[in-house]
Short mmCIF file of C-alpha atoms and ligand atoms in Angstrom, two decimals:
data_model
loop_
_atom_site.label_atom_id
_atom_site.label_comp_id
_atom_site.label_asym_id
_atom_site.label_seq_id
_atom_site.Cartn_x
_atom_site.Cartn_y
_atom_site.Cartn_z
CA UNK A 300 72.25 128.75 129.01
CA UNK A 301 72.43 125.76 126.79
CA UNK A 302 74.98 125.45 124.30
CA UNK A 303 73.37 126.36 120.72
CA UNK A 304 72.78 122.68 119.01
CA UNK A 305 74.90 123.04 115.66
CA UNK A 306 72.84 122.90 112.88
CA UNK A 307 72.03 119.85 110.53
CA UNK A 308 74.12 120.05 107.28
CA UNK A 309 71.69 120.25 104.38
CA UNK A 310 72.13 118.19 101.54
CA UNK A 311 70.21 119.36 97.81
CA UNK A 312 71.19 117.08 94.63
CA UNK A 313 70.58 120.30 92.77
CA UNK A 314 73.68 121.94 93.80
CA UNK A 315 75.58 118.69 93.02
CA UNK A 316 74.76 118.58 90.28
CA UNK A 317 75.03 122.40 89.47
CA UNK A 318 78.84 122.09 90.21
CA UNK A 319 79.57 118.81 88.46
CA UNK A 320 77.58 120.67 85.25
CA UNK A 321 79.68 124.53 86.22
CA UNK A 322 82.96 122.03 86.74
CA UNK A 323 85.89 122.93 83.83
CA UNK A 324 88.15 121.37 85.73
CA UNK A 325 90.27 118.30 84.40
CA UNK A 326 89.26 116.39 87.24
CA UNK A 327 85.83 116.67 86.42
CA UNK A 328 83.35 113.84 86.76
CA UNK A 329 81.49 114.60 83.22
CA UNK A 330 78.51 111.93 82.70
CA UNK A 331 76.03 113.08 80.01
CA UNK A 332 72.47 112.75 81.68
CA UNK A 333 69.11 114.42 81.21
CA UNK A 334 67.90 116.06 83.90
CA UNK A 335 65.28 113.63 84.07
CA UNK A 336 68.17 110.78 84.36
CA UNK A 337 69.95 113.46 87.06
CA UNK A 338 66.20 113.22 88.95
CA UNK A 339 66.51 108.65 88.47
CA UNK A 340 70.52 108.85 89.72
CA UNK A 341 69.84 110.93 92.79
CA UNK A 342 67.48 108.26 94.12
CA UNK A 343 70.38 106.01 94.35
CA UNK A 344 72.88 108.00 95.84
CA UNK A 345 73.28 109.16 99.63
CA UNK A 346 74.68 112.37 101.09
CA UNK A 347 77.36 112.50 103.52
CA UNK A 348 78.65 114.97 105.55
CA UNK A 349 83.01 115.47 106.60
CA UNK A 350 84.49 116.89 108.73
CA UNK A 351 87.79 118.47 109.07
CA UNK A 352 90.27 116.01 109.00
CA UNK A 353 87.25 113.23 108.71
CA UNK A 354 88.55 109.66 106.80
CA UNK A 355 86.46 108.75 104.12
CA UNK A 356 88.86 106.09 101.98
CA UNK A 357 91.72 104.22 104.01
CA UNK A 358 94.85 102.90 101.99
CA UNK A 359 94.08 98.96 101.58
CA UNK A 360 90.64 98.57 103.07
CA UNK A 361 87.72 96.64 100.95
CA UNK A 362 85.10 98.30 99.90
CA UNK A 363 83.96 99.97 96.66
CA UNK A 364 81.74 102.69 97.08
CA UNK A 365 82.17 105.83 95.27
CA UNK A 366 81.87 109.17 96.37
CA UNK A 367 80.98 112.29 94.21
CA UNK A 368 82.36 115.89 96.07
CA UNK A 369 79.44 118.63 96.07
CA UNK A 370 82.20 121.20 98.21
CA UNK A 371 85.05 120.74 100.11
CA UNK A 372 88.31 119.49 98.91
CA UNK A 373 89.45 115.97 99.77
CA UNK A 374 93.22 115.38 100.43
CA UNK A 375 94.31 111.85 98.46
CA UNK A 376 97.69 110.40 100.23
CA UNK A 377 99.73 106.91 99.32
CA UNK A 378 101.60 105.26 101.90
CA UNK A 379 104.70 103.71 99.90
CA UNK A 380 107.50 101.61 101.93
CA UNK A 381 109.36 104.92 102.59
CA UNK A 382 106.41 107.49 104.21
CA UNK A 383 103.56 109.39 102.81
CA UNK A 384 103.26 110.69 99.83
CA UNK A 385 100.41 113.52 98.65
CA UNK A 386 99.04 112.47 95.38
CA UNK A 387 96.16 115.09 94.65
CA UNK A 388 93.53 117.56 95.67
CA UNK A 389 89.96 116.48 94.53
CA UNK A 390 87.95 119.29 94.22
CA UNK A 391 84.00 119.83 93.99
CA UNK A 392 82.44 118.17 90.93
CA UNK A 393 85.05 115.54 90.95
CA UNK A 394 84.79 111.79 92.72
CA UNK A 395 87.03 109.38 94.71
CA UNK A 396 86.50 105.83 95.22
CA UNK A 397 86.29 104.79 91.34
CA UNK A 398 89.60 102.83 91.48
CA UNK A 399 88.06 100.09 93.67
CA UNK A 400 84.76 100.60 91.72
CA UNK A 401 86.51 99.05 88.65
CA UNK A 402 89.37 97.07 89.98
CA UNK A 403 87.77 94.79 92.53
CA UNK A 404 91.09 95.81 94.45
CA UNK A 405 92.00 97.18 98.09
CA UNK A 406 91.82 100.82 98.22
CA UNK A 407 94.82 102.53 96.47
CA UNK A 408 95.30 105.61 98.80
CA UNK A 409 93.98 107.09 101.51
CA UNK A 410 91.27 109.94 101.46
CA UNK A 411 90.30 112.41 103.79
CA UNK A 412 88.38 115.80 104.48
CA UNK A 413 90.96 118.73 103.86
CA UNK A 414 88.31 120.64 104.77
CA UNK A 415 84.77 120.42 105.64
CA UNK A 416 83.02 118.32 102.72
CA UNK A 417 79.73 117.67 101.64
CA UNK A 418 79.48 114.21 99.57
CA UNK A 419 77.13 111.77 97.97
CA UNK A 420 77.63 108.10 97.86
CA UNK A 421 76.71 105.52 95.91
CA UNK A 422 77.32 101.73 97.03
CA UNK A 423 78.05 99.01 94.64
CA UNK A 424 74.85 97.31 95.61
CA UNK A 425 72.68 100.47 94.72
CA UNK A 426 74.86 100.83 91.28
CA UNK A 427 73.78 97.08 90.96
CA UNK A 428 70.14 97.63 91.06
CA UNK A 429 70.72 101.35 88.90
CA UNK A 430 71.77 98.87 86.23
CA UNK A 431 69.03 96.39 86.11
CA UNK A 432 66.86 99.31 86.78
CA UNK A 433 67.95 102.13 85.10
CA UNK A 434 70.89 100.61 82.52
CA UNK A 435 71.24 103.98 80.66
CA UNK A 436 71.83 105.94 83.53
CA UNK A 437 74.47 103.20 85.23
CA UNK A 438 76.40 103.10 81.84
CA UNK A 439 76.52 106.83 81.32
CA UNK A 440 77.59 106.79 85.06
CA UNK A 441 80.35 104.31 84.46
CA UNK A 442 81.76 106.16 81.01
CA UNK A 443 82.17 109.41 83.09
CA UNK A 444 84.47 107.25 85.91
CA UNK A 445 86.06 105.38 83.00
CA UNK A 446 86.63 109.28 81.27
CA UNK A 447 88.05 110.39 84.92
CA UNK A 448 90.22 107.57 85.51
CA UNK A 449 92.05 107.72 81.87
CA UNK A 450 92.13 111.52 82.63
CA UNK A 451 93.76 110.59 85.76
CA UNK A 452 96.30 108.52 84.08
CA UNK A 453 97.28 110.96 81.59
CA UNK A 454 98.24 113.61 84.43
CA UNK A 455 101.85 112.22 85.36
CA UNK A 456 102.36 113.72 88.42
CA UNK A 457 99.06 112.57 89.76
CA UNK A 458 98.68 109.08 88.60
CA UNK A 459 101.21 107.35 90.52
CA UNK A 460 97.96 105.17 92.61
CA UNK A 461 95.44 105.46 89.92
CA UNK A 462 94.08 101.66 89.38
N1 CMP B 268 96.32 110.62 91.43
C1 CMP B 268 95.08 110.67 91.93
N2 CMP B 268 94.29 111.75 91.73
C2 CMP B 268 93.06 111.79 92.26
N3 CMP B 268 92.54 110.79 92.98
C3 CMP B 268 93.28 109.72 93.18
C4 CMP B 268 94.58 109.59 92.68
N4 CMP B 268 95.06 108.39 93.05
C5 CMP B 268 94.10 107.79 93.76
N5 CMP B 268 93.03 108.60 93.84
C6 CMP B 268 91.76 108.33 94.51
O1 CMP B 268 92.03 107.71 95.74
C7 CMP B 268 91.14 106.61 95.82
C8 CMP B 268 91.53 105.53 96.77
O2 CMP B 268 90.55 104.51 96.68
P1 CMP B 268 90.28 103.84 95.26
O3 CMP B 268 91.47 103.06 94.89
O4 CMP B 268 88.98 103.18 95.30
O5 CMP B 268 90.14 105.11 94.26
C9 CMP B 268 91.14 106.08 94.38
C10 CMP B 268 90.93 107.37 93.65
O6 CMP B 268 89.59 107.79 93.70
#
């Protein structure tokens, strides 16, 4: 007998962006859209599915997509001259990949899958063509990495690679 095919992961913006709206977590990624703005975003953004163990952001690399967690919990790690060190935890309803997204700079840590993840992605050429066509949704998107990232910065323990 065949080996059962494993299924396809399936992907549903609703539950995205039922978590980001059930999140109380600090880490939260908060923007303030309509769900009519929710409906605009999600044509712009792409789901993704981890793996175990699965890279998703590598220490140094170029590139500044951002990712927004649906479930699953993403390990963040920076590699200092002396080893490896574990900054964080990112938990659904939060997002990685904003440093790069506002500094123009190499990656500041590595992140991977702790766990089996389910993201959504949104490149810096689709957030380019959000703005020209959708400006209110791009800026509320940007305020609610801008409101993570000072959030970040305010926890001490966690914001040793925050850009
Ligand atoms: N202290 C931290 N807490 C949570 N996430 C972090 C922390 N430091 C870095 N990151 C994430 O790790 C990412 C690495 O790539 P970026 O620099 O693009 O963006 C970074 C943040 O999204």
């Amino acid at each position: 007998m065949n080996a059962p095919l494993r299924s396809p992961v399936k992907f549903d913006i609703q539950a995205l962006i039922k978590v980001i709206k059930q999140s109380e977590s600090s880490d939260a990624f908060t923007p303030h859209l309509t769900p009519q703005q929710w409906d605009l975003l999600a044509g712009y953004l792409q789901p993704f599915a981890l793996t175990q163990g699965q890279k998703l952001i590598e220490q140094g690399a170029l590139d500044r997509t951002l990712y927004l967690v649906e479930a699953g919990t993403l390990s963040v790690h920076y590699e200092d001259d002396k080893g490896r060190v574990r900054l964080a935890m990112v938990e659904p309803g939060s997002a990685v990949g904003e440093g790069a997204f506002f500094s123009r700079l190499p990656r500041n840590a590595t992140v991977q899958a702790a766990t089996a993840a389910k993201i959504w992605c949104l490149t810096p050429i689709r957030f380019t063509e959000l703005t020209n066509r959708q400006p209110a949704v791009a800026l509320e998107v940007a305020m609610g990495l801008g409101s993570l990232v000072s959030r970040r910065l305010m926890n001490k323990p966690r914001r040793v690679a925050v850009t």
